[in-house]
Amino acid sequence: MESFRIEKTHLKDTVVAQNPDWFCYGIDAVLLADFAVKKLPSAADRKMQVLDLCSGNAIVPVLMAKTPSNKHICSYTAVEVQEQVFNLAQKSIKLNNLENSINPVCADLCRLEGVIQVKSFDVVTVNPPYMVKGCGRQSSNRQKMIARQEILCTLRDVVSAANLALKENGSFFMINRANRRKEIFALLDEFNFCKVEYRLVKPKADKDATMILVKAQLSGADGLPETGLSTTFGPVKLSDLIVYTDDGSYTDQINEIYAQH
């Protein structure tokens, strides 16, 4: 049986199950969950359906569900393809008493038809593998490699899966490497997304961005969002998110995210 440890998160009374020999969650999952919670669309008085792809140990839906400022009533589906990692997701959900809020599903996001109800989700979130297969650091640890590189799914697969799952005008949230933003924008356009907003994440103010947070809306059947705006306008850049000050401490922006209770 695989080993695991229970890790505290920055949120009060919130933990996750992790295997120290595999890929453990980092600041990118925290930033994605925070970004999505702050920009969740309104769902009136009904329960919002949220699908998390490449869910790993279910860290993103767990953080979203436990964030105090999240006043939306949400039902989460966490999709993870690796059975051993999926077992960690189940443990994370149980440890946080979220069995009634998060439904873990062991499935391949490239083959979601018949697994989920298509065109039924209000929101899709994803923290996918960042590296093209064969690029970057190599490892004999398969779990780490699948988390880092596009071995089981590509960026195209991820955007296609979001298109499949989302309702018209549904919202898509993703974090990825900043140097892939042109590819991301091209795929969003190809798969009928519009109203794209993005935020660059920089380690320090004078450094190049290392990550990008993206929000996009799936166009309606007529190819236009509910606002009637053209889908041809360019992505809107939000203010940069700076992680560290010059002395190496967290910025006020990051401290605000981690100080939630």
mmCIF file of C-alpha atoms in Angstrom:
data_model
loop_
_atom_site.group_PDB
_atom_site.id
_atom_site.type_symbol
_atom_site.label_atom_id
_atom_site.label_comp_id
_atom_site.label_asym_id
_atom_site.label_seq_id
_atom_site.Cartn_x
_atom_site.Cartn_y
_atom_site.Cartn_z
ATOM 1 C CA MET A 1 0.000 0.000 0.000
ATOM 2 C CA GLU A 2 1.374 3.421 -0.928
ATOM 3 C CA SER A 3 2.473 5.720 1.903
ATOM 4 C CA PHE A 4 0.983 9.145 2.444
ATOM 5 C CA ARG A 5 1.142 11.978 4.910
ATOM 6 C CA ILE A 6 -1.436 14.500 6.028
ATOM 7 C CA GLU A 7 -0.359 18.082 5.280
ATOM 8 C CA LYS A 8 -1.884 21.253 6.677
ATOM 9 C CA THR A 9 -2.789 23.954 4.160
ATOM 10 C CA HIS A 10 -2.932 27.724 4.676
ATOM 11 C CA LEU A 11 -6.668 27.479 5.358
ATOM 12 C CA LYS A 12 -7.898 26.790 8.866
ATOM 13 C CA ASP A 13 -8.864 23.168 9.536
ATOM 14 C CA THR A 14 -7.975 22.174 5.977
ATOM 15 C CA VAL A 15 -5.545 19.388 5.110
ATOM 16 C CA VAL A 16 -4.609 17.224 2.129
ATOM 17 C CA ALA A 17 -3.197 13.739 1.727
ATOM 18 C CA GLN A 18 0.132 13.624 -0.100
ATOM 19 C CA ASN A 19 2.752 11.036 -0.944
ATOM 20 C CA PRO A 20 6.162 12.647 -0.322
ATOM 21 C CA ASP A 21 7.698 10.568 -3.105
ATOM 22 C CA TRP A 22 5.253 11.915 -5.693
ATOM 23 C CA PHE A 23 4.387 15.387 -6.924
ATOM 24 C CA CYS A 24 3.237 17.571 -4.007
ATOM 25 C CA TYR A 25 1.089 20.648 -4.461
ATOM 26 C CA GLY A 26 2.645 24.103 -4.510
ATOM 27 C CA ILE A 27 1.774 27.761 -4.771
ATOM 28 C CA ASP A 28 0.313 27.300 -8.264
ATOM 29 C CA ALA A 29 -2.637 25.304 -6.865
ATOM 30 C CA VAL A 30 -3.187 27.948 -4.182
ATOM 31 C CA LEU A 31 -3.151 30.754 -6.762
ATOM 32 C CA LEU A 32 -5.529 28.914 -9.106
ATOM 33 C CA ALA A 33 -8.044 28.201 -6.347
ATOM 34 C CA ASP A 34 -7.913 31.808 -5.149
ATOM 35 C CA PHE A 35 -8.225 33.198 -8.694
ATOM 36 C CA ALA A 36 -11.208 30.985 -9.465
ATOM 37 C CA VAL A 37 -13.023 31.739 -6.200
ATOM 38 C CA LYS A 38 -12.643 35.492 -6.720
ATOM 39 C CA LYS A 39 -13.966 35.294 -10.283
ATOM 40 C CA LEU A 40 -16.686 32.657 -10.007
ATOM 41 C CA PRO A 41 -19.764 33.648 -11.995
ATOM 42 C CA SER A 42 -23.058 34.180 -10.258
ATOM 43 C CA ALA A 43 -25.328 31.126 -10.173
ATOM 44 C CA ALA A 44 -28.319 32.745 -8.487
ATOM 45 C CA ASP A 45 -29.947 30.377 -5.998
ATOM 46 C CA ARG A 46 -28.870 27.104 -7.581
ATOM 47 C CA LYS A 47 -25.853 24.918 -6.888
ATOM 48 C CA MET A 48 -22.946 25.662 -9.216
ATOM 49 C CA GLN A 49 -21.350 22.660 -10.941
ATOM 50 C CA VAL A 50 -17.532 22.807 -10.910
ATOM 51 C CA LEU A 51 -15.261 20.324 -12.703
ATOM 52 C CA ASP A 52 -11.581 20.105 -11.726
ATOM 53 C CA LEU A 53 -9.333 18.367 -14.273
ATOM 54 C CA CYS A 54 -5.883 16.900 -13.531
ATOM 55 C CA SER A 55 -7.086 17.021 -9.940
ATOM 56 C CA GLY A 56 -4.269 15.077 -8.302
ATOM 57 C CA ASN A 57 -5.037 14.853 -4.583
ATOM 58 C CA ALA A 58 -8.042 17.175 -5.116
ATOM 59 C CA ILE A 59 -6.166 20.150 -3.713
ATOM 60 C CA VAL A 60 -7.898 22.781 -5.896
ATOM 61 C CA PRO A 61 -11.527 21.778 -5.153
ATOM 62 C CA VAL A 62 -10.656 21.253 -1.488
ATOM 63 C CA LEU A 63 -9.221 24.782 -1.226
ATOM 64 C CA MET A 64 -12.118 26.272 -3.176
ATOM 65 C CA ALA A 65 -14.687 24.505 -1.017
ATOM 66 C CA LYS A 66 -12.967 25.579 2.208
ATOM 67 C CA THR A 67 -12.165 29.192 1.297
ATOM 68 C CA PRO A 68 -14.217 31.338 3.715
ATOM 69 C CA SER A 69 -14.825 34.076 1.141
ATOM 70 C CA ASN A 70 -16.423 31.594 -1.280
ATOM 71 C CA LYS A 71 -20.119 32.222 -0.718
ATOM 72 C CA HIS A 72 -21.210 30.232 -3.762
ATOM 73 C CA ILE A 73 -22.976 26.914 -3.268
ATOM 74 C CA CYS A 74 -20.879 24.539 -5.368
ATOM 75 C CA SER A 75 -20.810 20.867 -6.215
ATOM 76 C CA TYR A 76 -17.348 19.744 -7.330
ATOM 77 C CA THR A 77 -16.244 16.857 -9.530
ATOM 78 C CA ALA A 78 -12.528 16.038 -9.291
ATOM 79 C CA VAL A 79 -11.126 14.052 -12.225
ATOM 80 C CA GLU A 80 -7.792 12.245 -11.827
ATOM 81 C CA VAL A 81 -6.508 9.551 -14.175
ATOM 82 C CA GLN A 82 -3.848 7.848 -11.994
ATOM 83 C CA GLU A 83 -5.486 5.370 -9.636
ATOM 84 C CA GLN A 84 -2.885 5.724 -6.866
ATOM 85 C CA VAL A 85 -3.117 9.526 -6.956
ATOM 86 C CA PHE A 86 -6.904 9.267 -7.143
ATOM 87 C CA ASN A 87 -6.765 7.363 -3.849
ATOM 88 C CA LEU A 88 -5.105 10.424 -2.301
ATOM 89 C CA ALA A 89 -7.945 12.580 -3.614
ATOM 90 C CA GLN A 90 -10.435 10.324 -1.879
ATOM 91 C CA LYS A 91 -8.449 10.634 1.354
ATOM 92 C CA SER A 92 -8.211 14.436 1.062
ATOM 93 C CA ILE A 93 -11.965 14.720 0.575
ATOM 94 C CA LYS A 94 -12.714 12.461 3.533
ATOM 95 C CA LEU A 95 -10.201 14.198 5.824
ATOM 96 C CA ASN A 96 -11.999 17.498 5.223
ATOM 97 C CA ASN A 97 -15.516 16.047 5.538
ATOM 98 C CA LEU A 98 -16.287 17.138 1.970
ATOM 99 C CA GLU A 99 -17.882 13.905 0.761
ATOM 100 C CA ASN A 100 -21.148 15.744 0.107
ATOM 101 C CA SER A 101 -19.415 18.530 -1.835
ATOM 102 C CA ILE A 102 -16.663 16.862 -3.894
ATOM 103 C CA ASN A 103 -17.171 13.793 -6.074
ATOM 104 C CA PRO A 104 -13.846 12.168 -7.071
ATOM 105 C CA VAL A 105 -13.758 10.406 -10.446
ATOM 106 C CA CYS A 106 -10.905 8.231 -11.678
ATOM 107 C CA ALA A 107 -10.972 8.877 -15.422
ATOM 108 C CA ASP A 108 -8.980 10.055 -18.421
ATOM 109 C CA LEU A 109 -9.852 13.646 -19.352
ATOM 110 C CA CYS A 110 -9.291 12.691 -22.995
ATOM 111 C CA ARG A 111 -12.225 10.267 -22.733
ATOM 112 C CA LEU A 112 -14.835 12.067 -20.648
ATOM 113 C CA GLU A 113 -17.871 11.300 -22.788
ATOM 114 C CA GLY A 114 -19.924 8.746 -20.889
ATOM 115 C CA VAL A 115 -18.084 9.607 -17.666
ATOM 116 C CA ILE A 116 -19.512 13.084 -17.055
ATOM 117 C CA GLN A 117 -22.618 14.767 -18.369
ATOM 118 C CA VAL A 118 -21.317 16.917 -21.222
ATOM 119 C CA LYS A 119 -22.223 20.608 -21.422
ATOM 120 C CA SER A 120 -23.414 20.508 -17.801
ATOM 121 C CA PHE A 121 -20.725 22.362 -15.845
ATOM 122 C CA ASP A 122 -20.726 26.044 -14.945
ATOM 123 C CA VAL A 123 -16.987 26.094 -14.223
ATOM 124 C CA VAL A 124 -13.905 24.073 -15.171
ATOM 125 C CA THR A 125 -10.604 24.483 -13.315
ATOM 126 C CA VAL A 126 -7.288 22.879 -14.198
ATOM 127 C CA ASN A 127 -3.657 22.924 -13.124
ATOM 128 C CA PRO A 128 -2.293 20.743 -15.950
ATOM 129 C CA PRO A 129 1.188 19.410 -16.725
ATOM 130 C CA TYR A 130 3.242 22.424 -17.820
ATOM 131 C CA MET A 131 5.936 20.837 -19.967
ATOM 132 C CA VAL A 132 5.760 19.276 -23.420
ATOM 133 C CA LYS A 133 6.728 15.611 -23.246
ATOM 134 C CA GLY A 134 10.502 15.154 -23.315
ATOM 135 C CA CYS A 135 11.283 18.719 -22.253
ATOM 136 C CA GLY A 136 12.651 19.872 -18.915
ATOM 137 C CA ARG A 137 13.766 17.768 -16.001
ATOM 138 C CA GLN A 138 13.496 14.007 -16.439
ATOM 139 C CA SER A 139 12.812 11.538 -13.647
ATOM 140 C CA SER A 140 12.349 7.804 -13.191
ATOM 141 C CA ASN A 141 9.371 8.597 -10.939
ATOM 142 C CA ARG A 142 6.330 8.095 -13.169
ATOM 143 C CA GLN A 143 3.929 10.031 -10.940
ATOM 144 C CA LYS A 144 6.199 13.075 -10.984
ATOM 145 C CA MET A 145 6.700 12.871 -14.738
ATOM 146 C CA ILE A 146 2.959 12.620 -15.436
ATOM 147 C CA ALA A 147 2.353 15.665 -13.230
ATOM 148 C CA ARG A 148 5.114 17.688 -14.905
ATOM 149 C CA GLN A 149 4.960 16.665 -18.562
ATOM 150 C CA GLU A 150 2.270 16.083 -21.186
ATOM 151 C CA ILE A 151 2.527 12.307 -21.076
ATOM 152 C CA LEU A 152 -1.156 11.433 -20.605
ATOM 153 C CA CYS A 153 -2.707 14.671 -21.848
ATOM 154 C CA THR A 154 -1.666 17.755 -23.798
ATOM 155 C CA LEU A 155 -2.707 21.372 -23.496
ATOM 156 C CA ARG A 156 -4.994 20.810 -26.484
ATOM 157 C CA ASP A 157 -6.619 17.870 -24.693
ATOM 158 C CA VAL A 158 -7.232 20.030 -21.616
ATOM 159 C CA VAL A 159 -8.887 22.884 -23.543
ATOM 160 C CA SER A 160 -10.923 20.388 -25.578
ATOM 161 C CA ALA A 161 -12.137 18.694 -22.380
ATOM 162 C CA ALA A 162 -13.174 22.057 -20.941
ATOM 163 C CA ASN A 163 -15.120 22.785 -24.120
ATOM 164 C CA LEU A 164 -16.847 19.414 -23.831
ATOM 165 C CA ALA A 165 -17.802 19.848 -20.184
ATOM 166 C CA LEU A 166 -18.898 23.485 -20.015
ATOM 167 C CA LYS A 167 -22.346 24.905 -20.551
ATOM 168 C CA GLU A 168 -22.702 27.833 -22.932
ATOM 169 C CA ASN A 169 -21.112 30.873 -21.277
ATOM 170 C CA GLY A 170 -19.423 28.634 -18.696
ATOM 171 C CA SER A 171 -16.125 29.761 -17.171
ATOM 172 C CA PHE A 172 -12.727 28.103 -17.615
ATOM 173 C CA PHE A 173 -9.848 28.734 -15.184
ATOM 174 C CA MET A 174 -6.293 27.529 -15.726
ATOM 175 C CA ILE A 175 -2.768 28.130 -14.470
ATOM 176 C CA ASN A 176 0.194 27.290 -16.690
ATOM 177 C CA ARG A 177 3.660 28.391 -17.707
ATOM 178 C CA ALA A 178 3.749 32.020 -18.846
ATOM 179 C CA ASN A 179 5.850 31.158 -21.877
ATOM 180 C CA ARG A 180 2.928 29.107 -23.272
ATOM 181 C CA ARG A 181 0.450 31.983 -23.344
ATOM 182 C CA LYS A 182 0.410 32.361 -27.146
ATOM 183 C CA GLU A 183 -0.394 28.663 -27.479
ATOM 184 C CA ILE A 184 -3.042 28.951 -24.761
ATOM 185 C CA PHE A 185 -4.741 31.915 -26.443
ATOM 186 C CA ALA A 186 -4.679 30.189 -29.843
ATOM 187 C CA LEU A 187 -6.302 27.052 -28.419
ATOM 188 C CA LEU A 188 -8.935 29.044 -26.534
ATOM 189 C CA ASP A 189 -9.852 30.774 -29.773
ATOM 190 C CA GLU A 190 -9.935 27.465 -31.664
ATOM 191 C CA PHE A 191 -12.234 25.859 -29.104
ATOM 192 C CA ASN A 192 -14.735 28.704 -29.086
ATOM 193 C CA PHE A 193 -13.708 30.541 -25.916
ATOM 194 C CA CYS A 194 -13.961 34.299 -25.571
ATOM 195 C CA LYS A 195 -13.819 37.068 -22.933
ATOM 196 C CA VAL A 196 -10.291 35.957 -22.039
ATOM 197 C CA GLU A 197 -8.613 37.562 -19.028
ATOM 198 C CA TYR A 198 -5.155 36.704 -17.802
ATOM 199 C CA ARG A 199 -2.795 37.557 -14.982
ATOM 200 C CA LEU A 200 0.960 37.052 -15.125
ATOM 201 C CA VAL A 201 2.694 35.721 -12.019
ATOM 202 C CA LYS A 202 6.214 37.039 -11.450
ATOM 203 C CA PRO A 203 8.679 35.818 -8.808
ATOM 204 C CA LYS A 204 9.766 39.466 -8.305
ATOM 205 C CA ALA A 205 8.662 42.747 -9.842
ATOM 206 C CA ASP A 206 11.759 43.043 -12.037
ATOM 207 C CA LYS A 207 11.730 39.399 -13.175
ATOM 208 C CA ASP A 208 9.999 37.769 -16.128
ATOM 209 C CA ALA A 209 6.682 36.052 -15.472
ATOM 210 C CA THR A 210 6.906 32.334 -14.765
ATOM 211 C CA MET A 211 3.188 31.483 -14.593
ATOM 212 C CA ILE A 212 -0.066 32.695 -16.087
ATOM 213 C CA LEU A 213 -3.578 32.587 -14.646
ATOM 214 C CA VAL A 214 -6.288 32.516 -17.294
ATOM 215 C CA LYS A 215 -10.049 32.905 -17.234
ATOM 216 C CA ALA A 216 -12.121 32.393 -20.390
ATOM 217 C CA GLN A 217 -15.804 32.041 -21.216
ATOM 218 C CA LEU A 218 -17.221 29.443 -23.572
ATOM 219 C CA SER A 219 -19.173 31.137 -26.348
ATOM 220 C CA GLY A 220 -22.844 30.440 -26.932
ATOM 221 C CA ALA A 221 -24.166 28.322 -29.757
ATOM 222 C CA ASP A 222 -24.231 31.363 -32.020
ATOM 223 C CA GLY A 223 -20.540 31.951 -31.422
ATOM 224 C CA LEU A 224 -21.152 34.983 -29.243
ATOM 225 C CA PRO A 225 -21.047 35.358 -25.466
ATOM 226 C CA GLU A 226 -24.139 36.505 -23.625
ATOM 227 C CA THR A 227 -22.930 40.114 -23.751
ATOM 228 C CA GLY A 228 -23.072 40.056 -27.557
ATOM 229 C CA LEU A 229 -19.438 41.112 -27.852
ATOM 230 C CA SER A 230 -17.381 39.813 -30.737
ATOM 231 C CA THR A 231 -15.129 36.852 -29.983
ATOM 232 C CA THR A 232 -12.329 38.402 -32.033
ATOM 233 C CA PHE A 233 -11.153 40.935 -29.445
ATOM 234 C CA GLY A 234 -7.844 40.216 -27.731
ATOM 235 C CA PRO A 235 -7.257 38.866 -24.221
ATOM 236 C CA VAL A 236 -7.469 41.412 -21.402
ATOM 237 C CA LYS A 237 -4.371 41.668 -19.212
ATOM 238 C CA LEU A 238 -4.989 42.052 -15.485
ATOM 239 C CA SER A 239 -2.431 43.423 -13.042
ATOM 240 C CA ASP A 240 0.656 41.285 -12.451
ATOM 241 C CA LEU A 241 0.833 39.136 -9.342
ATOM 242 C CA ILE A 242 4.222 39.491 -7.676
ATOM 243 C CA VAL A 243 5.242 36.681 -5.324
ATOM 244 C CA TYR A 244 8.333 38.018 -3.507
ATOM 245 C CA THR A 245 9.650 41.391 -2.390
ATOM 246 C CA ASP A 246 13.306 42.329 -2.906
ATOM 247 C CA ASP A 247 14.204 40.870 0.501
ATOM 248 C CA GLY A 248 12.677 37.497 -0.386
ATOM 249 C CA SER A 249 9.551 37.720 1.762
ATOM 250 C CA TYR A 250 6.046 37.328 0.382
ATOM 251 C CA THR A 251 4.394 40.441 -1.034
ATOM 252 C CA ASP A 252 1.215 41.837 0.489
ATOM 253 C CA GLN A 253 -0.678 40.282 -2.455
ATOM 254 C CA ILE A 254 0.523 36.782 -1.585
ATOM 255 C CA ASN A 255 0.199 37.309 2.172
ATOM 256 C CA GLU A 256 -3.423 38.276 1.619
ATOM 257 C CA ILE A 257 -4.061 34.988 -0.188
ATOM 258 C CA TYR A 258 -2.320 32.891 2.469
ATOM 259 C CA ALA A 259 -3.870 34.785 5.398
ATOM 260 C CA GLN A 260 -7.432 33.624 4.681
ATOM 261 C CA HIS A 261 -9.061 31.886 7.624
#
